[in-house]
XYZ file of C-alpha atoms in Angstrom:
650
model
C -5.754 -16.718 6.968
C -3.124 -15.768 4.563
C -3.969 -17.370 0.840
C -2.493 -17.051 -2.769
C -4.406 -14.437 -4.648
C -7.483 -16.489 -6.495
C -6.045 -17.033 -9.815
C -8.083 -15.924 -13.430
C -9.889 -18.957 -14.987
C -6.702 -20.588 -16.867
C -6.768 -20.649 -20.767
C -6.326 -23.258 -22.971
C -2.636 -22.470 -22.921
C -2.237 -22.406 -19.652
C -4.185 -26.257 -19.641
C -1.999 -27.781 -22.601
C 1.107 -26.669 -20.473
C -0.099 -28.004 -17.007
C -0.539 -31.621 -18.846
C 2.490 -31.345 -20.871
C 4.834 -30.347 -17.570
C 3.014 -33.257 -15.357
C 3.419 -35.341 -18.950
C 7.006 -34.919 -18.747
C 7.861 -35.182 -14.986
C 6.008 -38.309 -14.829
C 8.037 -40.041 -17.904
C 11.204 -38.429 -16.615
C 10.483 -40.687 -12.893
C 8.222 -43.299 -14.260
C 10.507 -46.237 -12.856
C 7.943 -49.389 -11.516
C 8.345 -51.070 -8.273
C 10.513 -54.496 -9.728
C 7.845 -57.384 -9.411
C 5.502 -55.065 -9.048
C 3.869 -52.946 -12.506
C 1.775 -50.627 -11.228
C 4.261 -49.868 -7.784
C 6.535 -46.863 -7.978
C 8.167 -45.945 -4.514
C 8.552 -42.099 -5.297
C 5.854 -40.091 -7.820
C 7.366 -36.669 -7.962
C 4.631 -35.476 -10.354
C 2.174 -35.885 -7.361
C 4.359 -32.899 -6.309
C 3.958 -30.808 -9.419
C 0.257 -31.465 -9.288
C -0.247 -29.865 -6.055
C 2.061 -26.689 -6.933
C 0.196 -26.748 -10.186
C -3.412 -26.943 -8.152
C -2.358 -24.091 -5.443
C -0.944 -21.627 -7.908
C -3.649 -22.402 -11.053
C -6.732 -23.213 -8.793
C -8.663 -26.403 -9.122
C -9.885 -25.573 -12.523
C -6.727 -26.996 -13.543
C -7.495 -30.404 -12.450
C -9.316 -31.500 -16.372
C -5.560 -30.667 -17.338
C -3.397 -33.028 -14.585
C -5.980 -35.382 -15.367
C -5.841 -35.915 -18.684
C -2.057 -35.264 -18.620
C -1.728 -38.441 -15.707
C -4.140 -40.260 -17.986
C -1.703 -39.827 -21.329
C 1.163 -41.080 -19.107
C -0.025 -43.602 -17.942
C -1.044 -44.834 -21.331
C 2.415 -44.167 -22.939
C 4.146 -46.696 -20.399
C 1.959 -49.544 -21.718
C -0.898 -49.489 -18.545
C -4.185 -50.479 -19.738
C -6.772 -47.957 -20.323
C -8.789 -49.021 -17.619
C -5.788 -49.065 -15.149
C -4.600 -45.614 -16.793
C -7.866 -44.470 -15.659
C -7.469 -45.471 -11.891
C -3.980 -44.606 -11.493
C -5.441 -40.945 -13.123
C -8.143 -40.697 -10.938
C -5.878 -41.954 -7.955
C -3.507 -38.711 -8.314
C -5.702 -36.240 -8.985
C -7.418 -37.082 -6.031
C -4.338 -37.162 -4.150
C -3.478 -33.397 -5.164
C -6.793 -32.740 -5.106
C -7.595 -33.435 -1.487
C -4.101 -31.955 -0.593
C -4.836 -28.758 -1.883
C -8.062 -28.358 -0.743
C -6.902 -28.915 2.942
C -3.776 -26.614 2.522
C -5.587 -23.808 1.760
C -8.078 -23.750 4.585
C -5.033 -23.718 6.598
C -4.655 -20.255 8.023
C -1.209 -19.988 8.753
C -0.330 -21.533 5.028
C 1.290 -18.822 2.935
C 3.243 -19.770 -0.646
C 5.305 -16.962 -0.020
C 6.519 -17.611 3.299
C 7.578 -20.772 4.551
C 7.054 -21.717 7.999
C 7.915 -24.341 10.723
C 4.249 -24.801 11.450
C 3.312 -25.656 8.153
C 5.479 -28.916 8.074
C 2.832 -30.067 10.516
C 0.535 -29.273 7.996
C 2.092 -30.444 4.738
C 2.323 -34.153 6.912
C -0.874 -34.222 8.177
C -3.483 -33.319 5.438
C -0.462 -33.535 2.066
C 1.316 -37.102 2.840
C -1.715 -38.427 5.247
C -4.895 -37.141 3.980
C -4.221 -36.372 0.162
C -1.443 -39.093 -0.610
C -3.582 -41.853 1.727
C -7.749 -40.443 -0.747
C -5.233 -40.948 -3.898
C -3.798 -44.196 -2.695
C -7.074 -45.706 -2.008
C -8.823 -44.096 -5.452
C -6.105 -45.908 -7.136
C -5.816 -49.421 -5.482
C -9.761 -49.792 -5.698
C -10.302 -48.213 -8.942
C -7.532 -50.963 -9.824
C -8.987 -53.917 -7.870
C -12.843 -53.181 -9.680
C -11.214 -53.217 -13.141
C -9.981 -56.502 -12.388
C -5.977 -55.605 -13.305
C -5.302 -56.709 -9.790
C -6.333 -59.808 -6.907
C -8.463 -58.472 -4.502
C -5.746 -59.841 -2.050
C -3.409 -57.765 -3.610
C -5.620 -54.521 -3.071
C -3.618 -53.263 0.836
C -0.089 -54.259 -0.952
C -0.512 -51.697 -3.610
C -2.982 -49.004 -1.612
C 0.564 -49.134 0.713
C 3.076 -48.989 -2.667
C 0.706 -46.278 -3.872
C 0.820 -44.077 -0.404
C 4.389 -44.235 0.260
C 5.364 -43.053 -3.589
C 2.753 -40.407 -3.843
C 3.869 -39.246 -0.385
C 7.403 -38.830 -0.948
C 6.790 -37.521 -4.022
C 4.532 -34.512 -2.798
C 7.000 -33.994 0.061
C 9.986 -33.698 -1.616
C 8.591 -31.991 -5.055
C 6.072 -29.659 -3.845
C 8.186 -27.765 -1.675
C 11.493 -27.601 -3.708
C 9.021 -25.803 -6.707
C 7.266 -23.282 -4.320
C 10.918 -22.381 -2.517
C 12.202 -22.360 -6.747
C 9.360 -19.744 -7.774
C 9.290 -17.536 -4.134
C 13.181 -17.340 -5.339
C 12.150 -15.989 -8.091
C 9.587 -13.883 -6.924
C 11.846 -12.536 -4.088
C 15.337 -12.506 -5.418
C 18.057 -12.165 -3.041
C 22.093 -12.250 -3.857
C 23.617 -15.428 -3.843
C 25.663 -16.320 -0.351
C 27.965 -18.812 1.049
C 28.297 -19.953 -2.353
C 32.117 -21.931 -1.718
C 30.181 -23.425 0.857
C 27.059 -24.941 -0.667
C 29.628 -26.001 -3.712
C 31.299 -27.539 -0.404
C 28.445 -29.361 0.332
C 26.701 -30.568 -2.604
C 30.002 -31.931 -3.579
C 30.677 -33.675 -0.304
C 26.912 -34.905 -0.276
C 26.687 -36.453 -3.953
C 30.259 -38.491 -3.128
C 29.275 -39.579 0.182
C 25.623 -41.152 -1.780
C 27.556 -42.696 -4.107
C 29.775 -44.146 -2.005
C 26.773 -45.031 0.551
C 24.139 -45.731 -2.682
C 26.675 -47.411 -4.504
C 28.125 -51.023 -5.523
C 31.289 -50.380 -3.175
C 33.211 -53.595 -3.052
C 36.313 -52.180 -1.084
C 35.973 -53.793 2.285
C 37.956 -51.147 3.958
C 34.748 -48.738 3.337
C 32.195 -50.845 4.062
C 31.823 -49.801 7.519
C 31.612 -46.081 6.842
C 28.938 -46.442 3.880
C 26.480 -45.978 6.237
C 22.509 -44.043 4.617
C 22.581 -41.511 8.307
C 25.683 -39.813 7.144
C 23.396 -38.047 4.701
C 21.556 -36.069 7.907
C 25.036 -34.266 8.676
C 24.830 -32.873 5.042
C 20.809 -32.512 5.110
C 21.406 -30.473 8.539
C 24.165 -28.423 7.464
C 22.346 -27.591 4.146
C 19.120 -26.736 6.389
C 21.003 -24.262 8.954
C 23.420 -22.497 6.579
C 22.070 -22.609 2.690
C 18.348 -22.183 2.876
C 15.134 -23.961 1.903
C 15.878 -24.462 -1.742
C 19.513 -25.541 -1.313
C 18.072 -27.936 1.080
C 14.913 -29.133 -1.095
C 17.112 -29.604 -4.036
C 19.695 -31.360 -2.215
C 16.933 -34.184 -1.493
C 15.989 -34.803 -4.556
C 19.412 -35.130 -5.292
C 19.605 -37.784 -2.398
C 16.219 -39.890 -3.088
C 17.309 -40.297 -6.739
C 20.743 -41.704 -6.073
C 19.311 -43.462 -3.341
C 16.157 -45.270 -5.056
C 18.918 -45.989 -7.953
C 20.826 -48.357 -5.563
C 17.903 -49.644 -4.178
C 16.486 -50.364 -7.679
C 20.008 -51.798 -8.570
C 20.291 -53.943 -5.602
C 23.325 -51.799 -4.102
C 25.118 -50.128 -1.833
C 23.169 -49.385 1.826
C 19.219 -50.316 0.624
C 21.293 -53.837 -1.510
C 18.498 -56.058 0.220
C 15.451 -52.995 1.019
C 13.054 -54.617 -2.113
C 13.572 -57.952 -1.135
C 13.009 -57.826 2.666
C 10.960 -54.235 2.772
C 9.307 -53.988 -0.448
C 11.404 -50.666 -0.676
C 9.668 -49.398 3.137
C 13.120 -49.146 4.152
C 14.114 -46.605 1.801
C 10.786 -44.692 1.657
C 11.272 -44.210 5.727
C 14.528 -43.061 5.234
C 13.868 -40.631 3.000
C 11.070 -39.432 4.877
C 12.385 -38.873 8.119
C 15.612 -37.315 6.349
C 12.926 -35.592 4.281
C 10.944 -33.762 7.240
C 14.419 -33.435 9.252
C 15.745 -31.058 6.359
C 12.236 -29.526 5.664
C 11.981 -28.718 9.331
C 15.818 -26.740 9.838
C 15.418 -24.951 6.806
C 11.884 -23.578 7.127
C 12.707 -22.947 10.894
C 15.885 -21.292 9.574
C 14.370 -19.471 7.003
C 11.277 -17.858 9.274
C 14.239 -16.749 11.922
C 15.976 -15.096 9.599
C 12.673 -13.394 8.315
C 11.423 -12.857 11.865
C 15.255 -11.210 12.724
C 14.626 -9.042 9.879
C 11.666 -8.006 11.180
C 13.080 -7.239 14.092
C 16.113 -5.508 12.887
C 13.384 -3.101 11.157
C 11.422 -2.945 14.209
C 14.595 -1.866 15.977
C 15.262 1.014 13.608
C 11.554 2.155 13.909
C 11.716 2.113 17.524
C 14.616 4.348 17.348
C 12.389 6.864 15.766
C 12.143 11.056 16.586
C 8.997 9.876 19.139
C 9.504 8.780 22.241
C 8.991 5.076 22.870
C 8.333 2.666 25.919
C 7.439 -0.808 25.648
C 6.016 -1.855 29.058
C 4.725 -5.600 30.045
C 0.617 -6.795 30.449
C 1.007 -5.135 33.997
C 2.659 -1.723 32.641
C 6.220 -2.311 34.133
C 8.543 -0.633 31.543
C 10.981 -3.577 29.541
C 12.381 -1.077 27.152
C 13.026 2.722 26.182
C 14.232 4.292 23.303
C 16.838 6.884 23.085
C 14.322 10.020 21.996
C 12.537 9.440 25.163
C 15.629 9.282 27.523
C 16.997 12.387 25.626
C 13.439 14.073 26.080
C 12.657 13.102 29.910
C 16.897 12.945 31.281
C 16.276 9.863 32.861
C 18.725 6.882 31.983
C 17.664 3.446 31.025
C 18.265 2.438 34.300
C 16.039 4.889 35.938
C 13.051 3.815 34.090
C 13.650 -0.286 33.714
C 10.940 -1.996 35.770
C 8.759 1.367 36.870
C 5.107 1.726 35.306
C 4.975 4.967 33.543
C 3.025 7.165 36.007
C 5.997 8.455 37.611
C 5.929 10.368 34.781
C 2.818 12.430 34.974
C 3.293 16.155 36.152
C 2.063 16.862 39.651
C -1.936 18.096 39.633
C -1.411 21.773 39.020
C -3.297 23.950 36.764
C -3.920 22.557 33.095
C -1.545 19.751 34.319
C -4.337 17.999 36.103
C -4.800 14.496 35.141
C -8.298 13.164 36.104
C -8.001 9.883 38.127
C -9.851 7.730 35.656
C -6.982 8.966 33.055
C -4.018 8.773 34.840
C -4.883 4.758 36.280
C -6.665 3.464 33.476
C -3.093 2.184 32.150
C -4.392 -0.993 30.765
C -6.891 -0.531 28.326
C -8.316 -2.706 26.344
C -7.719 -1.431 23.140
C -6.120 2.062 21.484
C -6.200 5.250 23.445
C -4.537 8.434 22.387
C -4.666 11.726 25.000
C -2.360 14.680 25.928
C -0.805 14.711 29.118
C 1.960 16.865 31.439
C 4.751 15.418 32.084
C 7.798 15.995 34.115
C 11.397 15.578 32.800
C 13.984 14.512 35.294
C 15.165 18.336 36.205
C 11.106 19.116 37.066
C 10.464 20.777 34.250
C 6.657 19.850 33.039
C 5.886 19.665 29.343
C 2.384 18.640 27.066
C 2.845 15.277 25.642
C 0.035 13.516 23.306
C 0.662 9.899 24.687
C -0.803 6.614 22.371
C -0.754 3.526 24.001
C -1.284 0.300 21.967
C -1.810 -2.939 23.027
C -0.048 -6.330 21.529
C -1.766 -9.243 21.473
C -0.606 -13.082 21.003
C -2.467 -15.283 18.847
C -4.974 -16.273 21.357
C -6.151 -12.407 21.476
C -4.562 -12.117 25.072
C -2.546 -8.487 25.806
C 0.950 -9.126 26.445
C 2.442 -6.275 26.322
C 2.398 -2.136 25.962
C 3.996 -0.011 23.387
C 3.625 3.966 24.517
C 4.179 6.553 21.751
C 5.195 10.000 24.107
C 5.034 13.199 21.307
C 6.786 16.208 22.886
C 3.988 19.249 21.677
C 5.790 21.921 22.850
C 6.696 23.243 19.770
C 3.419 22.458 18.279
C 1.618 24.394 21.186
C 3.529 27.178 20.761
C 2.967 27.017 17.031
C -1.015 26.560 17.346
C -0.873 29.645 19.685
C 1.189 31.882 17.258
C -1.417 31.101 14.931
C -4.427 31.673 16.983
C -2.447 34.930 17.868
C -2.112 35.956 14.233
C -6.096 34.791 13.280
C -7.172 37.152 16.408
C -4.843 40.271 15.177
C -6.369 39.435 11.439
C -10.122 38.887 12.724
C -9.442 42.294 14.545
C -8.587 44.391 11.787
C -11.038 42.532 9.445
C -13.579 43.601 11.537
C -12.427 47.062 12.523
C -12.827 47.568 8.524
C -15.627 46.198 8.216
C -16.948 48.531 10.993
C -15.131 51.830 9.445
C -17.320 51.090 5.735
C -19.974 50.321 7.622
C -19.952 53.969 8.952
C -18.451 55.550 5.839
C -21.749 54.276 4.462
C -23.859 55.263 7.100
C -22.743 58.805 7.048
C -23.634 59.124 2.595
C -26.723 57.936 3.581
C -26.918 61.271 6.350
C -25.815 63.240 3.447
C -28.720 61.892 1.166
C -31.027 63.025 4.322
C -29.627 66.209 4.723
C -30.306 66.712 0.752
C -33.811 65.438 0.663
C -34.039 67.804 3.795
C -32.798 70.976 1.626
C -35.400 69.985 -1.372
C -38.348 69.485 1.314
C -37.777 71.753 4.416
C -41.712 70.695 5.570
C -40.100 67.567 6.428
C -36.821 69.586 8.413
C -38.072 67.802 11.948
C -38.935 64.013 10.497
C -35.312 64.114 8.499
C -33.361 65.678 11.292
C -34.909 62.919 13.608
C -34.065 60.094 11.291
C -30.361 61.463 10.649
C -30.217 61.438 14.342
C -30.522 57.839 14.578
C -28.923 57.275 11.623
C -25.579 58.840 13.199
C -26.060 56.797 16.570
C -25.545 53.585 14.768
C -22.471 55.634 12.814
C -21.373 56.712 16.013
C -21.581 52.665 17.482
C -19.570 51.782 13.970
C -16.572 54.082 13.982
C -16.034 53.757 17.770
C -15.862 49.799 16.749
C -13.733 50.608 14.660
C -11.741 52.607 16.046
C -10.305 50.066 18.529
C -9.145 47.083 19.066
C -11.865 45.621 21.390
C -14.874 44.916 20.195
C -16.453 47.094 23.040
C -17.948 50.555 23.128
C -16.578 52.721 25.919
C -20.187 54.403 27.482
C -18.610 58.182 28.109
C -17.657 58.046 24.431
C -20.709 57.250 23.314
C -22.328 59.940 25.181
C -20.022 62.601 23.820
C -20.802 61.481 20.323
C -24.331 60.966 20.197
C -24.856 64.256 22.305
C -22.445 65.971 19.718
C -24.593 65.060 16.557
C -27.718 66.288 18.322
C -25.982 68.941 18.833
C -25.238 70.188 15.491
C -28.071 68.801 13.572
C -30.550 70.662 16.080
C -28.196 74.200 17.349
C -28.864 73.116 20.925
C -26.061 73.337 23.596
C -25.842 70.068 25.271
C -23.637 69.867 28.666
C -22.260 66.421 29.671
C -21.303 66.096 33.161
C -18.730 63.367 34.562
C -19.207 62.631 38.552
C -15.478 62.720 40.132
C -14.078 59.513 40.602
C -16.245 58.119 37.929
C -16.079 54.420 37.053
C -15.374 54.258 33.363
C -17.399 50.945 31.635
C -17.920 49.179 28.135
C -21.072 48.042 26.203
C -21.708 44.744 25.701
C -21.595 44.818 21.885
C -25.086 42.794 21.136
C -26.632 46.194 22.900
C -24.301 49.035 22.053
C -27.213 49.612 18.869
C -29.857 49.145 20.778
C -28.443 51.508 23.301
C -27.390 54.201 20.836
C -30.719 54.616 19.550
C -31.998 54.852 23.084
C -29.762 57.626 24.111
C -30.081 59.482 20.899
C -34.124 59.459 21.540
C -33.947 60.927 25.318
C -31.262 63.641 24.271
C -33.343 64.616 20.895
C -36.680 64.410 23.212
C -35.179 66.848 25.901
C -33.936 69.066 22.852
C -37.608 69.373 21.469
C -39.370 69.317 24.553
C -37.695 72.679 25.701
C -33.605 72.213 25.660
C -34.036 74.440 22.106
C -35.870 77.124 22.825
C -33.976 77.291 26.449
C -31.046 76.306 25.222
C -30.005 74.154 27.957
C -29.455 70.242 28.026
C -27.733 68.785 30.331
C -26.274 65.375 30.947
C -24.495 63.908 33.752
C -22.699 60.284 34.305
C -22.647 59.023 37.855
C -22.057 56.046 39.763
C -25.795 53.458 40.145
C -27.474 52.600 43.548
C -26.474 49.684 42.943
C -22.569 48.521 43.007
C -21.540 47.514 39.347
C -24.209 50.277 37.596
C -24.486 53.305 35.982
C -27.243 56.036 35.978
C -27.026 58.619 33.444
C -29.497 61.764 33.997
C -30.851 63.860 31.635
C -32.425 67.287 31.929
C -33.993 69.973 30.630
C -35.933 73.239 31.322
C -39.619 72.201 30.731
C -42.738 69.798 32.033
C -43.200 66.224 31.072
C -45.825 65.404 28.454
C -49.138 63.741 29.307
C -49.103 59.911 29.281
C -50.926 59.607 26.726
C -49.235 61.775 24.584
C -45.989 60.479 24.914
C -46.713 56.877 23.582
C -46.435 58.670 20.612
C -43.661 59.746 20.947
C -39.994 59.451 21.324
C -40.595 57.997 24.492
C -42.446 55.273 23.026
C -39.533 54.242 20.268
C -37.405 54.644 23.704
C -39.760 51.698 25.521
C -39.120 49.398 22.504
C -35.784 49.694 21.930
C -35.073 49.397 25.568
C -32.539 46.005 26.824
C -34.897 43.672 28.774
C -32.550 42.930 31.594
C -30.012 45.850 33.208
C -31.826 48.794 31.726
C -33.888 50.708 34.139
C -35.842 54.569 32.941
C -36.984 56.900 35.619
C -38.970 60.241 35.077
C -38.711 62.854 38.235
C -40.040 66.915 37.887
C -37.474 68.821 40.167
C -39.039 72.263 39.624
C -38.671 73.799 36.369
C -36.626 70.916 35.073
C -37.778 67.597 33.291
C -35.384 65.225 34.956
C -34.796 61.526 33.238
C -32.537 58.985 34.917
C -31.161 56.042 32.972
C -29.618 53.391 34.833
C -27.728 50.633 33.236
C -26.388 47.420 34.636
C -24.974 44.066 33.667
C -25.544 42.602 31.028
C -25.760 45.760 29.214
C -22.999 46.764 29.877
C -19.054 45.872 32.080
C -17.909 48.204 34.877
C -13.998 48.584 34.614
C -12.379 49.050 38.411
C -12.442 52.275 39.476
C -9.013 54.492 38.658
C -8.123 56.772 41.780
C -9.247 60.380 41.595
C -6.834 62.603 39.824
C -6.257 66.350 38.581
C -4.066 65.344 35.365
C -6.267 66.137 32.139
C -8.809 63.043 31.034
C -7.267 60.556 28.345
C -9.499 60.810 24.865
C -10.736 57.588 25.934
C -12.223 58.893 28.933
C -15.774 60.594 29.122
C -16.474 64.246 28.187
C -14.512 66.629 30.614
C -17.603 68.404 32.399
C -18.776 71.772 30.559
C -19.616 74.793 31.784
C -22.213 74.997 33.785
C -23.523 71.673 33.947
C -24.453 70.270 37.353
């Protein structure tokens, strides 16, 4: 319901102003019906009371009652008669106001053709009837009219109140609307011509015309010509003002018993004047309200047409999804002509299912949803090119909530996707650079820790073995971060890790370590989450080989081979010596190795080959990722490949 904003509580000054306005209009138009002292054919004050209640709220009712009572007293009515007249006027305006405000189509800012029906039923019918019933009954109870005159008084009060509200209320509301929404004057010359011709004709029709030659032409129905002209061309305000002028001229002729309604009072007690003005006013009000609504709708359609031709593609379909209209943006984007689109459903725009262009059947064929729908699709231009589109589907409903049309908004997001892809690439590059910088700083910090441990080793020679073992472990972790910081990928090659760990142990324990790689060995990477545990495991295994025979014999050998299972790698570490007993090894480096070993994808076996202690470490996914095998080559290995075979290696 589009109602006026709820007014604030009126001040004393507003109450006084409302009472004085009502009193002024009532006194200016107080022309009692001849022969009926309390009867009036036209009561414009009732329309003013209705407008004041609509705009100011029912809180103005006491002021209107006081103004009506004072006006009746000034007109010479008896106190009880004045009280009855005031109660009737207030009842008519209050009932009409309440009934109008309850209507969902009532809007004081935008008159519509539908509201004319509401005005006739609720204002002229219920409101004016309730006021006339109250006033007539009050006059009978006060003893100012005889009971047998109650019906006549009721009709006269109802006629005057209904005609007054029908004429005055739309005039006042349209005038206030013109003040709130001012528009430039248009058709001024035409308006002056209509007004001059209408008033001249009214003087001839309703005046004291004695010319027998003009008598056949002085017909009141000529007024319909000017009222219809004004309603169709000049708008609501001009039409209602013209109707008020005609009503006053016709009323003057009726009271003076001249012109077209000269015999109306004697023959019909003014009913002919009232019926003529009611029909003329309804015609003018209906036509002008309809034309005003049409102009507003036309302006809205022009705005909608401009909005329709926006940068985004738009389609309008009926309730079955058949395309009724397409804008130029869509036609330019799709490459189709308008005639090739109209009468088809939007499904023909969908690209054939292929790759990421696939659209599920539910989304493809559920074209008529009950609510708004937004999704991304792949469409195909007339040239065959596919492109991504964001589709927004909005149903249009009638006043009964039935879907009548659909509006599709099609946005080409090719550039947007390219921009998002560039953004993701930039973010990935920044992330890689940041991760490399973090790994580099961690490596430097770990090297600082190793330097402090070496200083501690010089101060405490008796802790040389234990400190060297800790330095080796820290070095293995530093190797991981160094390798991760030197590559764009967050993965470490297994061969690079073995070479780096073996080199660190070799420099700490002054023991030569030979690393050998099988011919055609398939390169692999260590899973980032397993890189540090694998590095510590390799450090402990190589250090164990050095301690148990490798240092004394100055010989430790490491070999990288393919594993027994596809996709696996075998690392063999051998040193001169024998494996210690099981009870002793649980407290040594192999116990730490067992704790650090990955739970899946890693297996360790030990064998004794003569005078050599041999350990096999088998690694498989998910610990490692094996790269495709490269064909054998006699070229020198690249720096990213495992260390070249050392002299004397197996």
